[in-house]
C-alpha cells in the first residue's frame, strides 16, 4: 500500500504558514517583519525562535530596497548561497560566496583566522550597498564587524546575521545588534544557521508568500 | 576597538563538542552513534534534539561501509549536497542532487507531486547501495518510501531521513522508521533540515572529529 501524503507544494506552504501563525507569538512584529519571521520559523521547523528574533529599525525596508536596486547578496557559506531561491530575487541579483575561492586557505593562515573570516576579505569591492547573509560562521560575523570598524570600509545596506552554534554565535550576534553599524536582523543565542538565514533572504526578496 | 573572539577553527570545534557532551544526554547511544549525534546537535545549535534522534540497528556501520566502498550520496536539496565536506569522504564519493535537472518541473507536473519528489525518479540507476540524505522535503522521503514498496526498486545501503517542517515531516520520518526498508536515521517531529542531515553524513563519513 503506497503512503498517502500532501503532494501539492502550494498547499504544503499554505498549511505550514497557517500552522505557524496559529502557534507562534508574532504580535510584536511590524507588518513587513511578520512574513520574514514566519519563514524563519518554517525553515527551522521550530515555533519559539520568534522570541529570539530581533530586527534593527528599518531593516526589512533597507534590505528590500537594496535588492530591488540590484544589490548582490554576499553569503558566508555555500549552504546559504545555494538555498536562496533565484526566482524570488527582484533584479536577478548576484549571489556570491567566496569561501572556496583560490587562496583562502593561505589567506586564513596568514590572518590567523578561519577560512570563513578570510573569505570576507574578498568581499570588499562588492560590500558597498550589498545585502550580507551570514548563516554559518560566528568568525565571519565578528570579522565583518571588525572590517566595519574601519570608517573607510564600504557599508553594506543590511546584514542578516544568524550564525549558529556553541562558540561565538550568541556573542557575535549580540555584538552586531548592539553596534548596529547598518540595519540588521539576528536570532539571539545559539540557534541560527543556513536554513534560517536563507528563509530571511527569501522572505525579504519577494512579498509573495 | 576590534572585537576579540576565538579564531582557531580546531579550538572552536573542540570547545563546541565539549560543551555538547557536557550538556546533552547521550548515554543511550552506542559508541559509533554518539559522535554522529554530537555533530547533529552542533549543526542545529540545539541541545535536546538528541531525545528525538533514532537509529535503526546497524545504521552507522551500514552507511559507513557503503561510503568506504565508494557509494554515491543522493541528496534531495542543494543545501544538503553543498554542505557535505568533501575531504571527509572516504572514497571521493560522488554527491548527487537531481533537483535542478532538466525536465524536473514537467515530471513533477506529470506525477502530480513536488519537484523534490520528482527528482528522486532520476536516482533509480544510482540507488542500489547508495547512501540517501534527505534533509529538506517530506514529499521526497514519502516518495522514496513508495518507490521502495516496489520489490524491483534497487535498495540504498542506508537512509538519513531528516526532512523538516510542519506538514508531513514528522509523518514521513515515522513512516521510514516504522517500515525501515533499509537501515535509517531520523529526527522525530518537526525538527530536521539540511544542516542536521549534512552533519550526520559528515560524521558517518569520517571517524575524525
CSV table of C-alpha atoms in Angstrom, one decimal:
chain,number,residue,atom,x,y,z
A,1,UNK,CA,0.0,0.0,0.0
A,2,UNK,CA,1.5,3.3,-1.0
A,3,UNK,CA,1.9,6.0,1.6
A,4,UNK,CA,-0.6,8.9,1.3
A,5,UNK,CA,0.6,12.4,1.8
A,6,UNK,CA,0.1,16.0,0.6
A,7,UNK,CA,1.8,16.3,-2.8
A,8,UNK,CA,0.8,19.9,-3.7
A,9,UNK,CA,3.7,22.3,-2.9
A,10,UNK,CA,1.5,25.4,-2.7
A,11,UNK,CA,-0.9,23.6,-0.3
A,12,UNK,CA,2.0,22.5,1.8
A,13,UNK,CA,3.3,26.0,2.1
A,14,UNK,CA,-0.2,27.4,2.9
A,15,UNK,CA,-0.8,24.8,5.6
A,16,UNK,CA,2.6,25.3,7.1
A,17,UNK,CA,2.3,29.1,7.3
A,18,UNK,CA,-1.2,28.7,8.8
A,19,UNK,CA,0.1,26.4,11.5
A,20,UNK,CA,2.9,28.8,12.3
A,21,UNK,CA,0.6,31.8,12.5
A,22,UNK,CA,-1.7,29.8,14.8
A,23,UNK,CA,1.0,28.7,17.2
A,24,UNK,CA,3.7,31.4,17.2
A,25,UNK,CA,3.5,34.7,19.1
A,26,UNK,CA,4.1,37.2,16.3
A,27,UNK,CA,2.2,40.2,17.8
A,28,UNK,CA,5.3,42.3,18.4
A,29,UNK,CA,6.5,42.3,14.8
A,30,UNK,CA,5.7,45.1,12.3
A,31,UNK,CA,3.7,44.2,9.2
A,32,UNK,CA,6.8,43.9,7.0
A,33,UNK,CA,8.7,41.8,9.6
A,34,UNK,CA,6.0,39.3,10.2
A,35,UNK,CA,6.3,37.3,7.0
A,36,UNK,CA,10.1,37.2,7.4
A,37,UNK,CA,9.7,35.7,10.9
A,38,UNK,CA,7.1,33.2,9.6
A,39,UNK,CA,9.5,31.9,7.0
A,40,UNK,CA,12.4,31.7,9.5
A,41,UNK,CA,10.1,29.6,11.8
A,42,UNK,CA,9.2,27.5,8.8
A,43,UNK,CA,12.8,26.8,7.8
A,44,UNK,CA,13.7,25.9,11.4
A,45,UNK,CA,10.6,23.7,12.0
A,46,UNK,CA,10.6,25.4,15.3
A,47,UNK,CA,7.9,27.6,16.8
A,48,UNK,CA,9.5,29.6,19.6
A,49,UNK,CA,12.5,31.1,17.8
A,50,UNK,CA,10.4,34.2,17.2
A,51,UNK,CA,11.2,35.2,20.8
A,52,UNK,CA,14.9,35.5,19.8
A,53,UNK,CA,14.5,37.3,16.5
A,54,UNK,CA,15.5,41.0,16.6
A,55,UNK,CA,15.3,43.5,13.7
A,56,UNK,CA,17.0,46.8,13.9
A,57,UNK,CA,14.8,49.7,12.8
A,58,UNK,CA,14.1,49.8,9.1
A,59,UNK,CA,16.0,46.6,8.4
A,60,UNK,CA,13.4,45.0,6.1
A,61,UNK,CA,12.9,48.2,4.1
A,62,UNK,CA,16.7,48.7,3.7
A,63,UNK,CA,17.4,45.2,2.6
A,64,UNK,CA,14.4,45.1,0.2
A,65,UNK,CA,15.3,48.4,-1.4
A,66,UNK,CA,18.9,47.2,-1.9
A,67,UNK,CA,17.7,44.0,-3.5
A,68,UNK,CA,15.3,45.9,-5.7
A,69,UNK,CA,18.1,48.2,-6.8
A,70,UNK,CA,20.2,45.2,-7.8
A,71,UNK,CA,22.5,44.7,-4.8
A,72,UNK,CA,24.4,41.5,-4.6
A,73,UNK,CA,23.9,39.1,-1.8
A,74,UNK,CA,27.1,38.1,0.0
A,75,UNK,CA,27.0,34.8,1.8
A,76,UNK,CA,29.4,33.1,4.2
A,77,UNK,CA,28.7,29.6,3.1
A,78,UNK,CA,27.6,27.6,0.1
A,79,UNK,CA,24.7,26.2,2.0
A,80,UNK,CA,23.4,29.8,2.3
A,81,UNK,CA,24.1,30.8,-1.3
A,82,UNK,CA,22.6,27.6,-2.7
A,83,UNK,CA,19.5,27.9,-0.7
A,84,UNK,CA,18.4,31.3,-1.9
A,85,UNK,CA,15.5,30.9,-4.4
A,86,UNK,CA,16.7,32.7,-7.5
A,87,UNK,CA,13.2,33.3,-9.0
A,88,UNK,CA,12.3,35.3,-5.8
A,89,UNK,CA,15.1,37.8,-6.4
A,90,UNK,CA,13.7,41.1,-7.7
A,91,UNK,CA,16.6,42.1,-10.0
A,92,UNK,CA,18.4,38.9,-11.0
A,93,UNK,CA,20.7,39.7,-8.1
A,94,UNK,CA,24.1,38.1,-7.9
A,95,UNK,CA,24.6,35.6,-5.1
A,96,UNK,CA,28.2,35.4,-4.0
A,97,UNK,CA,30.1,33.0,-1.7
A,98,UNK,CA,33.9,33.4,-1.7
A,99,UNK,CA,34.6,30.6,0.8
A,100,UNK,CA,36.1,28.3,-1.8
A,101,UNK,CA,37.9,30.9,-3.8
A,102,UNK,CA,41.6,30.3,-4.6
A,103,UNK,CA,44.0,31.3,-1.9
A,104,UNK,CA,41.5,31.3,1.0
A,105,UNK,CA,43.4,28.6,2.9
A,106,UNK,CA,46.6,30.6,2.7
A,107,UNK,CA,44.9,33.9,3.5
A,108,UNK,CA,43.3,32.4,6.6
A,109,UNK,CA,46.7,31.1,7.7
A,110,UNK,CA,48.3,34.5,7.2
A,111,UNK,CA,45.4,36.2,9.1
A,112,UNK,CA,45.4,33.6,11.9
A,113,UNK,CA,41.7,33.3,11.4
A,114,UNK,CA,39.2,30.8,10.0
A,115,UNK,CA,38.6,30.4,6.2
A,116,UNK,CA,35.1,31.7,6.8
A,117,UNK,CA,36.6,35.0,8.1
A,118,UNK,CA,39.3,35.2,5.5
A,119,UNK,CA,36.7,34.8,2.7
A,120,UNK,CA,35.2,38.1,3.7
A,121,UNK,CA,38.4,39.9,2.6
A,122,UNK,CA,37.3,39.1,-1.0
A,123,UNK,CA,34.0,40.9,-0.4
A,124,UNK,CA,35.5,44.4,0.0
A,125,UNK,CA,34.9,45.6,-3.6
A,126,UNK,CA,31.3,44.3,-3.6
A,127,UNK,CA,30.4,45.2,0.0
A,128,UNK,CA,29.1,48.8,-0.5
A,129,UNK,CA,25.2,48.6,-0.6
A,130,UNK,CA,25.2,44.8,-0.6
A,131,UNK,CA,23.0,42.5,1.5
A,132,UNK,CA,25.1,40.3,3.7
A,133,UNK,CA,23.8,36.9,4.8
A,134,UNK,CA,25.9,35.1,7.4
A,135,UNK,CA,24.3,31.8,8.4
A,136,UNK,CA,27.1,29.7,9.5
A,137,UNK,CA,30.3,31.1,11.0
A,138,UNK,CA,30.5,33.4,14.0
A,139,UNK,CA,34.1,34.2,13.0
A,140,UNK,CA,32.7,35.6,9.7
A,141,UNK,CA,30.3,37.9,11.5
A,142,UNK,CA,33.0,39.0,14.0
A,143,UNK,CA,35.4,39.7,11.2
A,144,UNK,CA,32.8,41.7,9.3
A,145,UNK,CA,32.2,43.8,12.4
A,146,UNK,CA,35.9,44.4,12.7
A,147,UNK,CA,36.1,45.3,9.0
A,148,UNK,CA,33.3,47.9,9.6
A,149,UNK,CA,35.3,49.4,12.5
A,150,UNK,CA,37.4,51.0,9.7
A,151,UNK,CA,35.4,54.0,8.5
A,152,UNK,CA,36.9,53.6,5.0
A,153,UNK,CA,35.3,50.1,4.6
A,154,UNK,CA,32.3,50.2,2.4
A,155,UNK,CA,28.9,49.8,4.2
A,156,UNK,CA,26.5,47.0,3.2
A,157,UNK,CA,22.9,48.0,3.0
A,158,UNK,CA,21.9,45.4,5.6
A,159,UNK,CA,23.2,42.4,7.4
A,160,UNK,CA,21.3,39.2,8.2
A,161,UNK,CA,23.5,37.8,11.0
A,162,UNK,CA,22.4,34.3,12.0
A,163,UNK,CA,25.5,32.2,12.6
A,164,UNK,CA,24.8,29.1,14.7
A,165,UNK,CA,26.5,27.2,17.4
A,166,UNK,CA,28.2,27.0,20.8
A,167,UNK,CA,31.2,29.2,20.4
A,168,UNK,CA,30.9,32.8,19.5
A,169,UNK,CA,27.4,32.6,17.8
A,170,UNK,CA,25.5,34.3,20.6
A,171,UNK,CA,28.3,36.8,21.2
A,172,UNK,CA,28.8,37.8,17.6
A,173,UNK,CA,25.1,38.4,17.1
A,174,UNK,CA,24.7,40.4,20.3
A,175,UNK,CA,27.8,42.4,19.1
A,176,UNK,CA,26.2,43.1,15.7
A,177,UNK,CA,22.9,44.2,17.2
A,178,UNK,CA,24.5,46.3,19.9
A,179,UNK,CA,26.8,48.1,17.5
A,180,UNK,CA,24.3,48.1,14.6
A,181,UNK,CA,26.7,49.6,12.1
A,182,UNK,CA,24.0,49.0,9.5
A,183,UNK,CA,20.4,47.7,9.6
A,184,UNK,CA,20.5,44.1,10.8
A,185,UNK,CA,18.5,41.0,11.7
A,186,UNK,CA,19.6,38.4,14.2
A,187,UNK,CA,18.4,35.4,16.1
A,188,UNK,CA,19.8,35.7,19.6
A,189,UNK,CA,21.6,32.8,21.2
A,190,UNK,CA,22.9,29.5,19.8
A,191,UNK,CA,20.1,29.0,17.2
A,192,UNK,CA,20.6,30.2,13.6
A,193,UNK,CA,22.1,28.5,10.6
A,194,UNK,CA,21.9,28.5,6.9
A,195,UNK,CA,18.2,27.5,6.6
A,196,UNK,CA,17.0,30.3,8.8
A,197,UNK,CA,19.3,32.8,7.0
A,198,UNK,CA,18.1,31.7,3.6
A,199,UNK,CA,14.5,31.9,4.8
A,200,UNK,CA,15.0,35.6,5.8
A,201,UNK,CA,16.6,36.4,2.4
A,202,UNK,CA,13.9,34.7,0.5
A,203,UNK,CA,11.2,36.4,2.5
A,204,UNK,CA,12.7,39.9,2.1
A,205,UNK,CA,13.4,39.3,-1.6
A,206,UNK,CA,9.8,38.9,-2.5
A,207,UNK,CA,6.5,39.9,-0.9
A,208,UNK,CA,4.9,36.8,-2.4
A,209,UNK,CA,4.3,34.1,0.2
B,1,UNK,CA,38.5,48.7,19.4
B,2,UNK,CA,38.4,45.4,17.4
B,3,UNK,CA,36.1,42.6,18.7
B,4,UNK,CA,38.0,39.8,20.3
B,5,UNK,CA,37.0,36.2,19.6
B,6,UNK,CA,38.3,32.6,19.1
B,7,UNK,CA,39.8,32.5,15.6
B,8,UNK,CA,41.2,28.9,15.7
B,9,UNK,CA,38.8,26.6,13.8
B,10,UNK,CA,40.1,23.5,15.6
B,11,UNK,CA,39.7,25.1,19.0
B,12,UNK,CA,36.2,26.2,18.2
B,13,UNK,CA,35.2,22.6,17.2
B,14,UNK,CA,36.8,21.2,20.3
B,15,UNK,CA,35.1,23.6,22.7
B,16,UNK,CA,31.8,23.1,20.9
B,17,UNK,CA,31.9,19.3,21.2
B,18,UNK,CA,33.0,19.6,24.8
B,19,UNK,CA,30.0,21.8,25.6
B,20,UNK,CA,27.6,19.5,23.8
B,21,UNK,CA,28.9,16.5,25.7
B,22,UNK,CA,28.6,18.3,29.0
B,23,UNK,CA,25.0,19.4,28.3
B,24,UNK,CA,23.4,16.7,26.2
B,25,UNK,CA,22.1,13.3,27.4
B,26,UNK,CA,24.0,10.9,25.1
B,27,UNK,CA,24.0,7.8,27.4
B,28,UNK,CA,21.6,5.8,25.3
B,29,UNK,CA,23.7,6.0,22.2
B,30,UNK,CA,26.1,3.3,21.1
B,31,UNK,CA,29.8,4.2,20.7
B,32,UNK,CA,29.5,4.6,16.9
B,33,UNK,CA,26.3,6.6,17.1
B,34,UNK,CA,27.5,9.2,19.7
B,35,UNK,CA,29.8,11.3,17.5
B,36,UNK,CA,27.0,11.4,14.9
B,37,UNK,CA,24.5,12.8,17.4
B,38,UNK,CA,27.1,15.3,18.7
B,39,UNK,CA,27.6,16.7,15.2
B,40,UNK,CA,23.8,16.8,14.7
B,41,UNK,CA,23.4,18.9,17.9
B,42,UNK,CA,26.4,21.0,16.8
B,43,UNK,CA,24.8,21.8,13.4
B,44,UNK,CA,21.5,22.6,15.0
B,45,UNK,CA,22.9,24.7,17.8
B,46,UNK,CA,20.4,22.9,19.9
B,47,UNK,CA,21.0,20.6,22.9
B,48,UNK,CA,17.8,18.5,23.3
B,49,UNK,CA,17.4,17.2,19.8
B,50,UNK,CA,19.2,14.0,20.9
B,51,UNK,CA,15.9,13.0,22.5
B,52,UNK,CA,14.4,12.7,19.1
B,53,UNK,CA,17.2,11.0,17.2
B,54,UNK,CA,16.6,7.4,16.3
B,55,UNK,CA,18.9,5.0,14.6
B,56,UNK,CA,17.8,1.6,13.2
B,57,UNK,CA,20.1,-1.2,14.2
B,58,UNK,CA,23.4,-1.2,12.3
B,59,UNK,CA,22.7,2.1,10.6
B,60,UNK,CA,26.1,3.7,11.2
B,61,UNK,CA,28.0,0.6,10.2
B,62,UNK,CA,25.9,0.1,7.0
B,63,UNK,CA,26.3,3.7,5.9
B,64,UNK,CA,30.0,3.9,6.7
B,65,UNK,CA,30.7,0.6,4.9
B,66,UNK,CA,28.8,1.8,1.8
B,67,UNK,CA,30.8,5.1,1.8
B,68,UNK,CA,34.1,3.3,2.2
B,69,UNK,CA,33.1,1.1,-0.7
B,70,UNK,CA,32.6,4.2,-2.9
B,71,UNK,CA,28.8,4.6,-2.7
B,72,UNK,CA,27.4,7.8,-4.0
B,73,UNK,CA,25.4,10.1,-1.7
B,74,UNK,CA,22.0,11.0,-3.1
B,75,UNK,CA,20.6,14.3,-1.7
B,76,UNK,CA,17.2,15.9,-2.0
B,77,UNK,CA,18.4,19.5,-2.0
B,78,UNK,CA,21.5,21.6,-2.9
B,79,UNK,CA,21.8,22.8,0.6
B,80,UNK,CA,22.5,19.2,1.6
B,81,UNK,CA,24.8,18.3,-1.3
B,82,UNK,CA,26.8,21.6,-0.9
B,83,UNK,CA,27.2,21.1,2.8
B,84,UNK,CA,28.9,17.8,2.7
B,85,UNK,CA,32.6,18.2,3.4
B,86,UNK,CA,34.3,16.5,0.5
B,87,UNK,CA,37.7,15.9,2.3
B,88,UNK,CA,35.8,13.8,4.9
B,89,UNK,CA,34.5,11.4,2.2
B,90,UNK,CA,36.5,8.1,2.3
B,91,UNK,CA,36.4,7.3,-1.4
B,92,UNK,CA,36.0,10.5,-3.3
B,93,UNK,CA,32.3,9.6,-3.3
B,94,UNK,CA,30.0,11.3,-5.7
B,95,UNK,CA,27.5,13.7,-4.2
B,96,UNK,CA,24.4,13.9,-6.3
B,97,UNK,CA,21.4,16.2,-6.3
B,98,UNK,CA,18.9,16.0,-9.2
B,99,UNK,CA,16.5,18.7,-8.0
B,100,UNK,CA,17.6,21.1,-10.7
B,101,UNK,CA,18.0,18.6,-13.5
B,102,UNK,CA,16.4,19.3,-16.8
B,103,UNK,CA,12.7,18.3,-17.0
B,104,UNK,CA,12.0,18.1,-13.3
B,105,UNK,CA,9.3,20.7,-13.5
B,106,UNK,CA,7.5,18.8,-16.2
B,107,UNK,CA,8.0,15.5,-14.5
B,108,UNK,CA,6.6,16.9,-11.2
B,109,UNK,CA,3.5,18.2,-13.1
B,110,UNK,CA,3.0,14.8,-14.7
B,111,UNK,CA,3.4,13.0,-11.4
B,112,UNK,CA,1.1,15.4,-9.6
B,113,UNK,CA,3.9,15.7,-7.0
B,114,UNK,CA,6.5,18.2,-5.9
B,115,UNK,CA,9.8,18.8,-7.7
B,116,UNK,CA,11.6,17.3,-4.7
B,117,UNK,CA,9.7,14.0,-5.1
B,118,UNK,CA,10.1,14.0,-8.9
B,119,UNK,CA,13.8,14.5,-8.6
B,120,UNK,CA,14.1,11.0,-7.0
B,121,UNK,CA,12.9,9.3,-10.2
B,122,UNK,CA,16.3,10.3,-11.6
B,123,UNK,CA,18.0,8.4,-8.7
B,124,UNK,CA,16.9,4.9,-9.8
B,125,UNK,CA,20.0,3.8,-11.6
B,126,UNK,CA,22.2,5.0,-8.7
B,127,UNK,CA,20.1,4.0,-5.8
B,128,UNK,CA,21.4,0.4,-5.3
B,129,UNK,CA,23.9,0.6,-2.4
B,130,UNK,CA,23.8,4.4,-2.2
B,131,UNK,CA,23.6,6.5,0.9
B,132,UNK,CA,20.5,8.7,0.8
B,133,UNK,CA,20.4,12.0,2.6
B,134,UNK,CA,17.0,13.7,2.7
B,135,UNK,CA,17.2,17.0,4.7
B,136,UNK,CA,14.5,19.1,3.2
B,137,UNK,CA,11.4,17.7,1.7
B,138,UNK,CA,8.9,15.3,3.4
B,139,UNK,CA,7.5,14.6,-0.1
B,140,UNK,CA,10.9,13.3,-1.2
B,141,UNK,CA,11.1,10.9,1.8
B,142,UNK,CA,7.5,9.7,1.2
B,143,UNK,CA,8.1,9.2,-2.5
B,144,UNK,CA,11.3,7.2,-1.7
B,145,UNK,CA,9.3,5.0,0.6
B,146,UNK,CA,6.7,4.4,-2.1
B,147,UNK,CA,9.5,3.7,-4.6
B,148,UNK,CA,10.8,1.1,-2.2
B,149,UNK,CA,7.4,-0.6,-1.9
B,150,UNK,CA,8.3,-1.9,-5.3
B,151,UNK,CA,10.4,-5.0,-4.7
B,152,UNK,CA,12.2,-4.4,-8.0
B,153,UNK,CA,13.4,-1.0,-6.9
B,154,UNK,CA,17.1,-1.0,-6.0
B,155,UNK,CA,17.8,-0.7,-2.2
B,156,UNK,CA,20.0,2.0,-0.9
B,157,UNK,CA,22.5,1.0,1.8
B,158,UNK,CA,21.1,3.5,4.3
B,159,UNK,CA,18.8,6.5,4.5
B,160,UNK,CA,19.4,9.6,6.6
B,161,UNK,CA,15.8,10.9,6.7
B,162,UNK,CA,15.6,14.3,8.4
B,163,UNK,CA,13.2,16.5,6.4
B,164,UNK,CA,12.0,19.5,8.4
B,165,UNK,CA,8.7,21.3,8.8
B,166,UNK,CA,5.1,21.4,9.7
B,167,UNK,CA,3.4,19.3,7.0
B,168,UNK,CA,4.5,15.7,6.5
B,169,UNK,CA,7.9,15.9,8.2
B,170,UNK,CA,7.1,14.1,11.4
B,171,UNK,CA,4.8,11.6,9.5
B,172,UNK,CA,7.4,10.8,6.8
B,173,UNK,CA,10.1,10.1,9.3
B,174,UNK,CA,7.9,8.0,11.5
B,175,UNK,CA,6.9,6.0,8.4
B,176,UNK,CA,10.5,5.5,7.4
B,177,UNK,CA,11.5,4.3,10.9
B,178,UNK,CA,8.4,2.1,11.2
B,179,UNK,CA,8.8,0.4,7.8
B,180,UNK,CA,12.7,0.5,7.9
B,181,UNK,CA,13.1,-0.9,4.4
B,182,UNK,CA,16.9,-0.3,4.9
B,183,UNK,CA,18.9,1.0,7.9
B,184,UNK,CA,18.0,4.5,8.7
B,185,UNK,CA,18.5,7.5,10.9
B,186,UNK,CA,15.8,10.0,11.7
B,187,UNK,CA,15.0,13.0,14.0
B,188,UNK,CA,11.4,12.6,15.1
B,189,UNK,CA,9.0,15.5,14.9
B,190,UNK,CA,9.2,18.8,13.1
B,191,UNK,CA,13.0,19.4,13.6
B,192,UNK,CA,15.4,18.4,10.9
B,193,UNK,CA,16.8,20.2,7.9
B,194,UNK,CA,19.8,20.3,5.7
B,195,UNK,CA,22.4,21.2,8.4
B,196,UNK,CA,21.4,18.3,10.7
B,197,UNK,CA,21.4,16.0,7.7
B,198,UNK,CA,24.8,17.2,6.5
B,199,UNK,CA,26.2,16.8,10.0
B,200,UNK,CA,25.1,13.2,10.1
B,201,UNK,CA,26.7,12.5,6.7
B,202,UNK,CA,29.9,14.2,7.7
B,203,UNK,CA,30.1,12.4,11.0
B,204,UNK,CA,29.5,9.0,9.4
B,205,UNK,CA,31.9,9.6,6.6
B,206,UNK,CA,34.9,10.1,8.8
B,207,UNK,CA,35.8,9.0,12.3
B,208,UNK,CA,37.9,12.1,12.7
B,209,UNK,CA,36.3,14.7,14.9
